[in-house]
Short mmCIF file of C-alpha atoms in Angstrom, two decimals:
data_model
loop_
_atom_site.label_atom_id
_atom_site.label_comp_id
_atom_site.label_asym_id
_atom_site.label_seq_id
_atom_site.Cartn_x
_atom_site.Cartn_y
_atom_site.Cartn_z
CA UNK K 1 0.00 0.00 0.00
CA UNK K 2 2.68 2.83 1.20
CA UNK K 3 4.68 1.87 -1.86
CA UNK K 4 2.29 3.00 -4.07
CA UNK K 5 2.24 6.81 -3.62
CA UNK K 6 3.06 9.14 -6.08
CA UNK K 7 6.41 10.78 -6.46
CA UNK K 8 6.89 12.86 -8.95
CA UNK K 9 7.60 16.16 -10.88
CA UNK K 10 5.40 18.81 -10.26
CA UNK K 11 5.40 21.85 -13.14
CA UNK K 12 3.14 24.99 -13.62
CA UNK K 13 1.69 26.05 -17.17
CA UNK K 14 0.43 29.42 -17.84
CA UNK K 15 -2.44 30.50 -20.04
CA UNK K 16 -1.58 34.32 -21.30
CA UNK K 17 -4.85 36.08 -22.45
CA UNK K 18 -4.02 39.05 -24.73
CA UNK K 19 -7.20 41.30 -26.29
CA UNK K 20 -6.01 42.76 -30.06
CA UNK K 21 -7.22 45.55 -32.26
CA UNK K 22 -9.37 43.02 -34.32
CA UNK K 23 -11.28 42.20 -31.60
CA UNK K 24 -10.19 38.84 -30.60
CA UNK K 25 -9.26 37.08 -27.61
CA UNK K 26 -5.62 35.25 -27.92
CA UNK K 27 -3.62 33.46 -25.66
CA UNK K 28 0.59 32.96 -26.06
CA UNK K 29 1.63 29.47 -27.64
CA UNK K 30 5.69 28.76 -27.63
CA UNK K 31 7.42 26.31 -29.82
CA UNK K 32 8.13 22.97 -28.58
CA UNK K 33 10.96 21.66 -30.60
CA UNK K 34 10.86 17.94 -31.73
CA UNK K 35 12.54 16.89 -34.88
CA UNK K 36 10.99 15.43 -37.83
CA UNK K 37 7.37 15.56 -36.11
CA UNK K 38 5.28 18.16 -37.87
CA UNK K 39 1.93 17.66 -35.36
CA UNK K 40 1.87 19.15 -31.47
CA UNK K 41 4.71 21.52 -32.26
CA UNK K 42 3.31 24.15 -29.88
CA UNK K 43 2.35 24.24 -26.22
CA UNK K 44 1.86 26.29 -23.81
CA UNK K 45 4.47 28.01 -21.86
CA UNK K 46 5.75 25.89 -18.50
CA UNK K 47 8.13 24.90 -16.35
CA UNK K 48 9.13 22.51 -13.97
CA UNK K 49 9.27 23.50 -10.53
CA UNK K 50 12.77 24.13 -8.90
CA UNK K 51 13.77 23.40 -5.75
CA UNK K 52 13.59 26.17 -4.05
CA UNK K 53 10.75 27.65 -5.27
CA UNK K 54 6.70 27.83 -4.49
CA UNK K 55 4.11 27.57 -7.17
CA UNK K 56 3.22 31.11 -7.38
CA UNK K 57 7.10 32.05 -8.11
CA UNK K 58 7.51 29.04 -10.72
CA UNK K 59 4.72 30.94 -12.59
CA UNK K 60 6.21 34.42 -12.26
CA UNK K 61 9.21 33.01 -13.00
CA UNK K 62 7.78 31.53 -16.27
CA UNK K 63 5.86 34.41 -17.14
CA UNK K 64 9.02 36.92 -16.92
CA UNK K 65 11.34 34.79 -19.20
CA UNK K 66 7.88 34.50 -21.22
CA UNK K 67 7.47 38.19 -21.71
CA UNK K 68 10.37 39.79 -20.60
CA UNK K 69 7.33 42.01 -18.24
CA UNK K 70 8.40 42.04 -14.69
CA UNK K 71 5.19 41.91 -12.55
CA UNK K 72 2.18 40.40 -14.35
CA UNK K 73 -1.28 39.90 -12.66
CA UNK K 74 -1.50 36.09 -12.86
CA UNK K 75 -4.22 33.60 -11.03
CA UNK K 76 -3.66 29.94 -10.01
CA UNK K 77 -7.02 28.02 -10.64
CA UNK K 78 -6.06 24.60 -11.15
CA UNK K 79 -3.97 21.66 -10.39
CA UNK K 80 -4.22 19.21 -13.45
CA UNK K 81 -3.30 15.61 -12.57
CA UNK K 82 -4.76 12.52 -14.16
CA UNK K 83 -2.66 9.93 -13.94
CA UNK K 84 -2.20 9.67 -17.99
CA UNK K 85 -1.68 13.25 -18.90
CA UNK K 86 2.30 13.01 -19.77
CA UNK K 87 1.63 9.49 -21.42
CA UNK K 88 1.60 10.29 -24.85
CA UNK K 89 5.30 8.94 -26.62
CA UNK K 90 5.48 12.52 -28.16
CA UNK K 91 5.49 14.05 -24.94
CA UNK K 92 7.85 11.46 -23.23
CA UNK K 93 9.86 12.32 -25.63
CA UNK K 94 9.93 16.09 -25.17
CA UNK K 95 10.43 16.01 -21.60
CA UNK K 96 13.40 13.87 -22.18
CA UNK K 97 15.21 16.40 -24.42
CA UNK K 98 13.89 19.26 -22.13
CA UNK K 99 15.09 17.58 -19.50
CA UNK K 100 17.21 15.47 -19.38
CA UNK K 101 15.28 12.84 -17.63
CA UNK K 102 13.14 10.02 -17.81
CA UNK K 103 9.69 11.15 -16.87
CA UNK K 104 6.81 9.00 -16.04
CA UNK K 105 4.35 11.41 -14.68
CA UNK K 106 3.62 14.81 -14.22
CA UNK K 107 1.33 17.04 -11.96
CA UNK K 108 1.00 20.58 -13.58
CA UNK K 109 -0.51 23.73 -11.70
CA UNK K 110 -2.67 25.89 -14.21
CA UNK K 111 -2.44 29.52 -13.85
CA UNK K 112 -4.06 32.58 -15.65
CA UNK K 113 -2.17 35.56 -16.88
CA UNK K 114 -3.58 38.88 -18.58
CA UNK K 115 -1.41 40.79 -21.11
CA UNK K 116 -2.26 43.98 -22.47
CA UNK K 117 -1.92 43.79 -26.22
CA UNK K 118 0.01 46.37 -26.93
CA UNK K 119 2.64 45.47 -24.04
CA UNK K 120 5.98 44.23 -25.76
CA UNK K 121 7.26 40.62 -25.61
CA UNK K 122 10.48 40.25 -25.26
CA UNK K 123 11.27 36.53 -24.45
CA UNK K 124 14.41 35.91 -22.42
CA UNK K 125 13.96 31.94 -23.24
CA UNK K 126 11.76 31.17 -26.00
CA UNK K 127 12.46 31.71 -29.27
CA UNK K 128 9.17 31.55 -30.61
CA UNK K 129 6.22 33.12 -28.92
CA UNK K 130 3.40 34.01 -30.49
CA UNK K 131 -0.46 35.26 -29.80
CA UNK K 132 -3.36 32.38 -31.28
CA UNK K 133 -6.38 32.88 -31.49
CA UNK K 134 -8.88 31.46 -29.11
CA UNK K 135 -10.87 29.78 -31.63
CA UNK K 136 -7.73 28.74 -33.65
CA UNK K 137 -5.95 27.21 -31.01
CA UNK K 138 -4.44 23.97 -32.75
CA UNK K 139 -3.82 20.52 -31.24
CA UNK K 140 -1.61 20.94 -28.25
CA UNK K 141 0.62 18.23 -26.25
CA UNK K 142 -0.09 16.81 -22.94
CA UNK K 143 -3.81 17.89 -21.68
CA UNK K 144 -2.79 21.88 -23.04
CA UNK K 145 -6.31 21.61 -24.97
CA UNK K 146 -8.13 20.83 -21.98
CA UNK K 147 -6.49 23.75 -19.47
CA UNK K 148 -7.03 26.48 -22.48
CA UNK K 149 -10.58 25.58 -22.22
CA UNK K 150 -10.51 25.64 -18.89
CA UNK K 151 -9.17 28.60 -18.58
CA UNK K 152 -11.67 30.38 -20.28
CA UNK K 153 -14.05 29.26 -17.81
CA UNK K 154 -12.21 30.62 -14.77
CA UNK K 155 -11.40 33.91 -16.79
CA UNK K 156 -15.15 34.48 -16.92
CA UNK K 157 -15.91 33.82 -13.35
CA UNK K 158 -12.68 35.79 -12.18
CA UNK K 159 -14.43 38.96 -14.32
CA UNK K 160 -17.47 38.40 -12.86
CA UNK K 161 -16.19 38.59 -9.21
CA UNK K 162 -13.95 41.27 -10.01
CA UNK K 163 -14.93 43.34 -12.76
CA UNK K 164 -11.43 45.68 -12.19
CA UNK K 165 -9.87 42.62 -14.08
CA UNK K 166 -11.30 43.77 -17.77
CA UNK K 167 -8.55 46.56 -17.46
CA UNK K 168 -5.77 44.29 -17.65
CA UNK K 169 -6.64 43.55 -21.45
CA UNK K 170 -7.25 46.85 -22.45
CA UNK K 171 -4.89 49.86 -23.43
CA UNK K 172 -4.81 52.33 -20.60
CA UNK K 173 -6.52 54.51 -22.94
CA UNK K 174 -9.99 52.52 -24.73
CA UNK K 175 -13.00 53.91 -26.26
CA UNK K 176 -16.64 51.97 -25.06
CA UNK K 177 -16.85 49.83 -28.26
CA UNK K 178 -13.52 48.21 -27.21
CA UNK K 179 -14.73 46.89 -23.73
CA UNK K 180 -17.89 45.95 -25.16
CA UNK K 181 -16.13 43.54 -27.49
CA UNK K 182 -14.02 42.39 -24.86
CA UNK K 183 -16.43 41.80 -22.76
CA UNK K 184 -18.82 40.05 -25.95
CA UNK K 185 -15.71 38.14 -26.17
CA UNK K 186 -15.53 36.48 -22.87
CA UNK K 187 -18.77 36.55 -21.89
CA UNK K 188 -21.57 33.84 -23.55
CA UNK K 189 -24.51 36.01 -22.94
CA UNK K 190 -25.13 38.62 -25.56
CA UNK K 191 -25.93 42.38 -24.42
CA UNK K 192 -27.33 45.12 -26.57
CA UNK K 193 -24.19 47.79 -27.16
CA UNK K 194 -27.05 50.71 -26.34
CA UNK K 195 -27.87 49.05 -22.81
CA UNK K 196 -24.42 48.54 -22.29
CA UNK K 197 -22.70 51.76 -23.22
CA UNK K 198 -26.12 53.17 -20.88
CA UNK K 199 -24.83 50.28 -18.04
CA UNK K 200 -21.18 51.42 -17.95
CA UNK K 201 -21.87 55.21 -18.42
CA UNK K 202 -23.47 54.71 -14.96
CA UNK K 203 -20.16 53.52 -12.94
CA UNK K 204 -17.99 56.41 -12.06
CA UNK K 205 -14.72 54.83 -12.21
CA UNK K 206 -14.72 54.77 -15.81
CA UNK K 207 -13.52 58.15 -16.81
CA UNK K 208 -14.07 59.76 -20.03
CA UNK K 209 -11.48 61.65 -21.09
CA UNK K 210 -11.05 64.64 -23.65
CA UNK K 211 -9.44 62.28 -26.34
CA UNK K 212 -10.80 61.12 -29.53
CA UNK K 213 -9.84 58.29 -31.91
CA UNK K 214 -8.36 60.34 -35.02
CA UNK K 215 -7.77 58.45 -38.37
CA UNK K 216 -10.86 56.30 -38.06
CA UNK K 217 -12.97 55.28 -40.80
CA UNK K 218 -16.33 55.57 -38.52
CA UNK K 219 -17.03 58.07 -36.50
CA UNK K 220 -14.27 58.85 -33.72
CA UNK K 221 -15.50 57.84 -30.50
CA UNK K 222 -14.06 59.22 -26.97
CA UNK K 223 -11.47 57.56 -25.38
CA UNK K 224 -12.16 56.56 -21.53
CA UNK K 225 -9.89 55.44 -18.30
CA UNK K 226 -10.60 52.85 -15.75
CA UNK K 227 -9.89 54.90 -11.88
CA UNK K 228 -8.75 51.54 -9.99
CA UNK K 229 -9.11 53.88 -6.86
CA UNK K 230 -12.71 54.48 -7.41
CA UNK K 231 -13.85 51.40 -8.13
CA UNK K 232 -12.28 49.96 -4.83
CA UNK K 233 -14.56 52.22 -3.48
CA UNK K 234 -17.40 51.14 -5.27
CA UNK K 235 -19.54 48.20 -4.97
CA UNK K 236 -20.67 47.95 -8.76
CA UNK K 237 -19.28 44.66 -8.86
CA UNK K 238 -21.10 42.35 -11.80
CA UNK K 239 -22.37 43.79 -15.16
CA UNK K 240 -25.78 41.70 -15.05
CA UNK C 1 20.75 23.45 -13.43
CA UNK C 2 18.29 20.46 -14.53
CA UNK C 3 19.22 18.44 -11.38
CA UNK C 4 17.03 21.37 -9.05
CA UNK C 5 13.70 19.90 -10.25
CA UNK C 6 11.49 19.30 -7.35
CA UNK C 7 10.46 15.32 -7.08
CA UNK C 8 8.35 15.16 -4.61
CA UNK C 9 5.29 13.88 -2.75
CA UNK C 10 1.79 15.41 -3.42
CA UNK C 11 -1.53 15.14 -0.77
CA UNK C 12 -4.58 16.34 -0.80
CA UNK C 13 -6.30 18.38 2.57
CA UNK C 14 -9.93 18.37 2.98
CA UNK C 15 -11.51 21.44 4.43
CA UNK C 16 -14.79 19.92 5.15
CA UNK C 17 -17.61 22.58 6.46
CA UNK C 18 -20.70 22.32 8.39
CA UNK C 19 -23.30 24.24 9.82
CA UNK C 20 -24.27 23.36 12.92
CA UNK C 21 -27.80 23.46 15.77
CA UNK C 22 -26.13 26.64 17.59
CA UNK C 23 -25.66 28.35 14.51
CA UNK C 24 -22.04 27.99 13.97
CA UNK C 25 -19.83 27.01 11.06
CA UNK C 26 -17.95 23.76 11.54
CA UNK C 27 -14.73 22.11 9.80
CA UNK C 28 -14.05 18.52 10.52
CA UNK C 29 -10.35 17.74 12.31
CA UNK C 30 -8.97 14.10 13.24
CA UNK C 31 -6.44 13.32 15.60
CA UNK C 32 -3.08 13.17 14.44
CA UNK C 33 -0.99 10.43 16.88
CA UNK C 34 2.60 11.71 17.84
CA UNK C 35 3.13 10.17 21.11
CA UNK C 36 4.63 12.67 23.86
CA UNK C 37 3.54 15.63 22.12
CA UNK C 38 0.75 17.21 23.67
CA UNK C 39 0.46 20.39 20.91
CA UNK C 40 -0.34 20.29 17.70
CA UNK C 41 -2.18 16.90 17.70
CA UNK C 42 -5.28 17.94 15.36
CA UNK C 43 -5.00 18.22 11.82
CA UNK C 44 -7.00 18.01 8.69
CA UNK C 45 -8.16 15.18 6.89
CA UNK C 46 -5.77 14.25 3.92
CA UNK C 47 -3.65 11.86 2.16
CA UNK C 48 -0.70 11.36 -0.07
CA UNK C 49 -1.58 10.41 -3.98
CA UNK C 50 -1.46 7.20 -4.92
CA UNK C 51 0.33 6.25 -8.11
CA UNK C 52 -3.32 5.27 -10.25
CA UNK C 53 -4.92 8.29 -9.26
CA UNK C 54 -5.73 12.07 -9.67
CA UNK C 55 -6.26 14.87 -7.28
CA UNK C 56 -10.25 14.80 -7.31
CA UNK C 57 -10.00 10.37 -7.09
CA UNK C 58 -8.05 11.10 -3.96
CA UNK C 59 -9.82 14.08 -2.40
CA UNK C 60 -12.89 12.06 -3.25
CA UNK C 61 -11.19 8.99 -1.28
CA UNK C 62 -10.18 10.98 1.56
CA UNK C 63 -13.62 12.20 2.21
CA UNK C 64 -15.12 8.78 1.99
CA UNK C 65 -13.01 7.68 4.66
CA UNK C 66 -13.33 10.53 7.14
CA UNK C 67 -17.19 10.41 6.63
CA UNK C 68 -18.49 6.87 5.26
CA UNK C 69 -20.80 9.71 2.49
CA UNK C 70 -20.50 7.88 -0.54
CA UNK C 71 -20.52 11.38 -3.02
CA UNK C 72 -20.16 15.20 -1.40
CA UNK C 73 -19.82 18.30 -2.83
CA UNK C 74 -16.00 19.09 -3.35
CA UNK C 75 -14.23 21.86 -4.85
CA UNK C 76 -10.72 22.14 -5.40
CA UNK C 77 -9.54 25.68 -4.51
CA UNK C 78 -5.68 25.95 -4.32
CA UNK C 79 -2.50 24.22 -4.65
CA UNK C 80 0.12 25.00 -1.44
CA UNK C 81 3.70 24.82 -2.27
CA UNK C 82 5.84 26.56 -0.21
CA UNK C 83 9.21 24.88 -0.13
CA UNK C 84 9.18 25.16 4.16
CA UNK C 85 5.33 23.81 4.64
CA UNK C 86 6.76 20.33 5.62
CA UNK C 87 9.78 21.22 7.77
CA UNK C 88 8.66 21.62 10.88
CA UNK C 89 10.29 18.60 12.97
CA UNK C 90 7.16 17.33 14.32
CA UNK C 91 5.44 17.26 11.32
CA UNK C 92 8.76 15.06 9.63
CA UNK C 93 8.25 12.81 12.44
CA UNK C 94 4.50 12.35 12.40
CA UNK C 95 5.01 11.98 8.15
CA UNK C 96 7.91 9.08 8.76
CA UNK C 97 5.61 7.26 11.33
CA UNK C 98 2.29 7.50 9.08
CA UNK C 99 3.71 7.10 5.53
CA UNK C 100 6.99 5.28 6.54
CA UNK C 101 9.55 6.83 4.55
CA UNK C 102 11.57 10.26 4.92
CA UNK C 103 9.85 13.21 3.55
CA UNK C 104 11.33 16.23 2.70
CA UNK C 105 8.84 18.41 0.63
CA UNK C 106 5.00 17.63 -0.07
CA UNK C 107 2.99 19.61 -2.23
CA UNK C 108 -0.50 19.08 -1.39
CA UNK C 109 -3.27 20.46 -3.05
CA UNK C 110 -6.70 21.71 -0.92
CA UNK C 111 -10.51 20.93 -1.27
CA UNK C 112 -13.40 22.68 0.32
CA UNK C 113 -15.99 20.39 0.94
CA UNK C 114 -19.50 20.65 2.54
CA UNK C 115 -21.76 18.75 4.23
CA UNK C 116 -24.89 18.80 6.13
CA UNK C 117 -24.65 19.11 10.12
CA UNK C 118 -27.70 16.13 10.60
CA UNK C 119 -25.61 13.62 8.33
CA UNK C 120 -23.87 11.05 10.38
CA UNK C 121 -20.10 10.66 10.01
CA UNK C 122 -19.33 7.10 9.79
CA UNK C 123 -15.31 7.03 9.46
CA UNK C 124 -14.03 3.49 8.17
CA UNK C 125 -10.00 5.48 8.72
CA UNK C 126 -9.73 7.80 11.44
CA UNK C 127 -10.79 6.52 14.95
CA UNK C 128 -11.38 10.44 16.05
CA UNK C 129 -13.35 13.33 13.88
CA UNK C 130 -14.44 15.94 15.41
CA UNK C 131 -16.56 19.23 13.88
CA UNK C 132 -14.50 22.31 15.48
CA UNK C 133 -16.11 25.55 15.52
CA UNK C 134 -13.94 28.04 12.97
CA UNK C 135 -13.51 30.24 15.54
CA UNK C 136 -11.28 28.08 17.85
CA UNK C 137 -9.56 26.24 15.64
CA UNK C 138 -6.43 25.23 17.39
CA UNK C 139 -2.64 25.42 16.19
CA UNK C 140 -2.21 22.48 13.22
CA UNK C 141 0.88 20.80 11.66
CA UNK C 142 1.85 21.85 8.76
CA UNK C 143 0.25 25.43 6.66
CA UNK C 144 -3.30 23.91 7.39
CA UNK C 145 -4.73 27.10 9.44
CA UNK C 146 -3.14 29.05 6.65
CA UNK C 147 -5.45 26.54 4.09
CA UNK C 148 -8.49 26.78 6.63
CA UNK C 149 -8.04 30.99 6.08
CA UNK C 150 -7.94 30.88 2.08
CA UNK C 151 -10.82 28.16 2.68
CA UNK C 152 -12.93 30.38 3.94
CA UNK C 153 -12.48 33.16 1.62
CA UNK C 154 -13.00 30.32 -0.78
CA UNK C 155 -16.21 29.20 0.35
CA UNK C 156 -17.41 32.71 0.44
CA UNK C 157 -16.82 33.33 -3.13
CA UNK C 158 -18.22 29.73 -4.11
CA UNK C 159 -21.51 30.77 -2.60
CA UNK C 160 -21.26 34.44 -4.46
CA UNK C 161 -20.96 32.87 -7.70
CA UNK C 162 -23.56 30.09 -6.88
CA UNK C 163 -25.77 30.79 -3.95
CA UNK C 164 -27.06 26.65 -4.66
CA UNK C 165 -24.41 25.78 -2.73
CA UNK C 166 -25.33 27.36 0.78
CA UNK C 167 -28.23 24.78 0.42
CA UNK C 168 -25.44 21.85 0.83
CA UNK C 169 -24.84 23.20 4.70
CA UNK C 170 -28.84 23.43 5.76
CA UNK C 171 -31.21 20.38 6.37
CA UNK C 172 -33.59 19.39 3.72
CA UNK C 173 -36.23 21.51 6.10
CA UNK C 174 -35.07 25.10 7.32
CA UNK C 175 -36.42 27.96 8.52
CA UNK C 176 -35.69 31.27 7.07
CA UNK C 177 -34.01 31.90 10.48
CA UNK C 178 -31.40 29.11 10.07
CA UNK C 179 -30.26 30.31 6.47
CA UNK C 180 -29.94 33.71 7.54
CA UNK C 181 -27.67 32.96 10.18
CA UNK C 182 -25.75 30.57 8.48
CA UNK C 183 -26.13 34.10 5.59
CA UNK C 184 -24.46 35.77 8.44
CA UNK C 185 -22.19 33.59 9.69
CA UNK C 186 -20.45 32.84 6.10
CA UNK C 187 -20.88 36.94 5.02
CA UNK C 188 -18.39 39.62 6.23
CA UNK C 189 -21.46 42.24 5.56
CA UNK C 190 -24.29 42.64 8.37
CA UNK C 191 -27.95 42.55 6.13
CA UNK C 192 -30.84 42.96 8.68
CA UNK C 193 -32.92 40.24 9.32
CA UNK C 194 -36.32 41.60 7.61
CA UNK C 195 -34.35 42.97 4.11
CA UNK C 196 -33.26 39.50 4.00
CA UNK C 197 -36.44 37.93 4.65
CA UNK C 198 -38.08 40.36 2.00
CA UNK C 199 -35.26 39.33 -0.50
CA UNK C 200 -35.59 35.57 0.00
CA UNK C 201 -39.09 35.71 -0.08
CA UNK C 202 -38.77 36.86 -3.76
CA UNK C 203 -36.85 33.75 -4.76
CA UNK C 204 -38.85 31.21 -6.24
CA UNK C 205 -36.88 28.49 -5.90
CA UNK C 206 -37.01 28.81 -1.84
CA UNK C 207 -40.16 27.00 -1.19
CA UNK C 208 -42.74 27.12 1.70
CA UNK C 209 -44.10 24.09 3.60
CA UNK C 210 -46.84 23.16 5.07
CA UNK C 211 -44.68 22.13 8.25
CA UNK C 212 -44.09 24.94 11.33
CA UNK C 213 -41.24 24.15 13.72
CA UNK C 214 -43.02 22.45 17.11
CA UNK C 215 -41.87 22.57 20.77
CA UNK C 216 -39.17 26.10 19.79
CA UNK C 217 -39.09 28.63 22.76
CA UNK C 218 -39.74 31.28 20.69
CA UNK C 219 -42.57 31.76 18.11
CA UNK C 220 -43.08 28.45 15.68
CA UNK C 221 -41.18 29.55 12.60
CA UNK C 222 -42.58 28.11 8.84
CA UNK C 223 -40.36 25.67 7.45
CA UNK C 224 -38.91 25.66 4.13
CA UNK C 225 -37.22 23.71 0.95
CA UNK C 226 -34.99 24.51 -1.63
CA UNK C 227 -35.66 23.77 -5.25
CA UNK C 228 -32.77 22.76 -7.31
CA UNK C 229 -34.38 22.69 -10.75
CA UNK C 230 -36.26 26.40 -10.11
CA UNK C 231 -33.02 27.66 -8.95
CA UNK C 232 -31.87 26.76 -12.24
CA UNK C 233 -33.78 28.24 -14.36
CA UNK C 234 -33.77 31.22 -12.31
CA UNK C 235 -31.26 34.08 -12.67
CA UNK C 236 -30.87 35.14 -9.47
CA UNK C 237 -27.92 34.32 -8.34
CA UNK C 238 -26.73 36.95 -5.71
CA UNK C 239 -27.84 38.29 -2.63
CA UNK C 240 -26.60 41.90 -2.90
#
């Protein structure tokens, strides 16, 4: 019976939302290089944990040599850990160049991560990154698939407990139209732009300011902040 | 470099609440046996992973042992890594007398769980459980008041984002009394006793019965059920 418990490696793997200027939601793939194998060749970024670290600073850790951004806001929400998930001969085979080892099983801690789009990302380890579409996401090593979709779950609830959150995907400058597709994107429930624009006009910590778009096509709408100060202070919590 | 990967042990801890006659919220300890050591001898429920299964198989496992309930209501909340959490020498003691080997780091992963105060805890593992009132929990091994704190934040924002669940802690039959206190007792913010009443009242899916408490002190109160399929189809799903 005692001989039977697990020892094993433990690593985290982050999902990196990112909101662009078409609109979309994307999330940060790296390349995962294994000769002559054409399939799986991206994954999410990871790592496994080092020795002297916690879970929370295996994930920072990640996300810095991800990005090359010091302090991102970043969520665990879940440990993944069937007992198959690092069975796949691909993968064995990855983790053995990675490294170095023979690797039987793995338990992986899932975290969320929020990048604004127009941040720079400047990789300290990977030499590929690059944003994917939500809905393009291809097939992905290990249970990657199954976290991404996952995560889009949790991002939704973590919005709707903390609506502050939004922010973190959009410019520090964004006109109305933007949130509302950002929050059409994450949300599944559709909402009328009119009642919405009507809805958000009505919380005072987002400011307007005296900015306009210039050298738009359509007619140039008013740029608006989000006041983190003021909405701590409110209790406008849930756009419902 | 690559020789620093943590290989480790990983548990699970069960925070397991309930809602008791004096209207207090519970959490289930068992004993812990370290001869000669008078402190420190409560703990929570857990276990180390076995080698066939995943985090939910064994928080499921570890709950069916501690209570004889064959399915409860468990979520998985957070992951606790810190590299000290298992250093403390009692606590490398009691781990080489109950698991029989020499552990340096665990990594355990926490579960809230729920369960209803008139259910009868039937252990076929621990010879002591005992419900402990939150507000004299004692000092535990390992981080596990540090998980019982995040646990109740936890629980707190489980019921915000699905009020269903505040349902698992009452008897089939309450009174409107008993689920405001245990409203109360869960909530950080006071709401008077007649707003609440006036609020609940407007949720379908709370239902009326014919019943009225009998031999009570105080005036008979009306007893009442929740409906699981009305509160579906319903959109209320905060108190606010």
């Amino acid at each position: 019976m005692s001989s039977s418990f697990i020892h094993t490696y433990v690593s985290v793997d982050c999902v990196v939302f990112g909101f662009d200027r078409e609109n979309q939601l994307n999330i940060l793939l790296v390349q995962r290089h294994l000769s002559n194998v054409p399939e799986r060749q991206k994954r999410l970024p990871g790592s496994l944990i080092l020795s002297d670290e916690g879970v929370d600073d295996a994930a920072q850790r990640v996300l810095h040599e991800l990005t090359g951004i010091k302090k991102m806001v970043l969520k665990q929400f879940k440990c993944f850990a069937d007992p198959k998930r690092a069975s796949n001969e691909l993968d064995i085979q990855w983790m053995e160049k990675e490294y170095k080892r023979d690797i039987d099983r793995i338990i992986t801690v899932a975290y969320l991560s929020l990048c604004k789009i127009d941040h720079k990302i400047n990789s300290t380890k990977y030499d590929t990154v690059d944003w994917c579409p939500i809905d393009k996401v291809p097939s992905l090593p290990f249970d990657h698939n199954k976290i991404i979709n996952e995560s889009l779950i949790e991002i939704r609830k973590w919005i709707e407990s903390d609506f502050s959150i939004i922010f973190e995907l959009l410019p520090k400058k964004f006109t109305i139209r933007q949130l509302y597709q950002l929050y059409i994107a994450l949300n599944e429930k559709y909402i009328d732009i009119k009642n919405f624009h009507k809805k958000v006009s009505s919380f005072n910590y987002i400011i307007p300011s005296e900015e306009i778009e210039v050298n738009v096509a359509h007619r140039a709408a008013r740029y608006y902040k989000f006041d983190a100060k003021l909405y701590k202070k409110s209790n406008n919590k849930l756009i419902k």
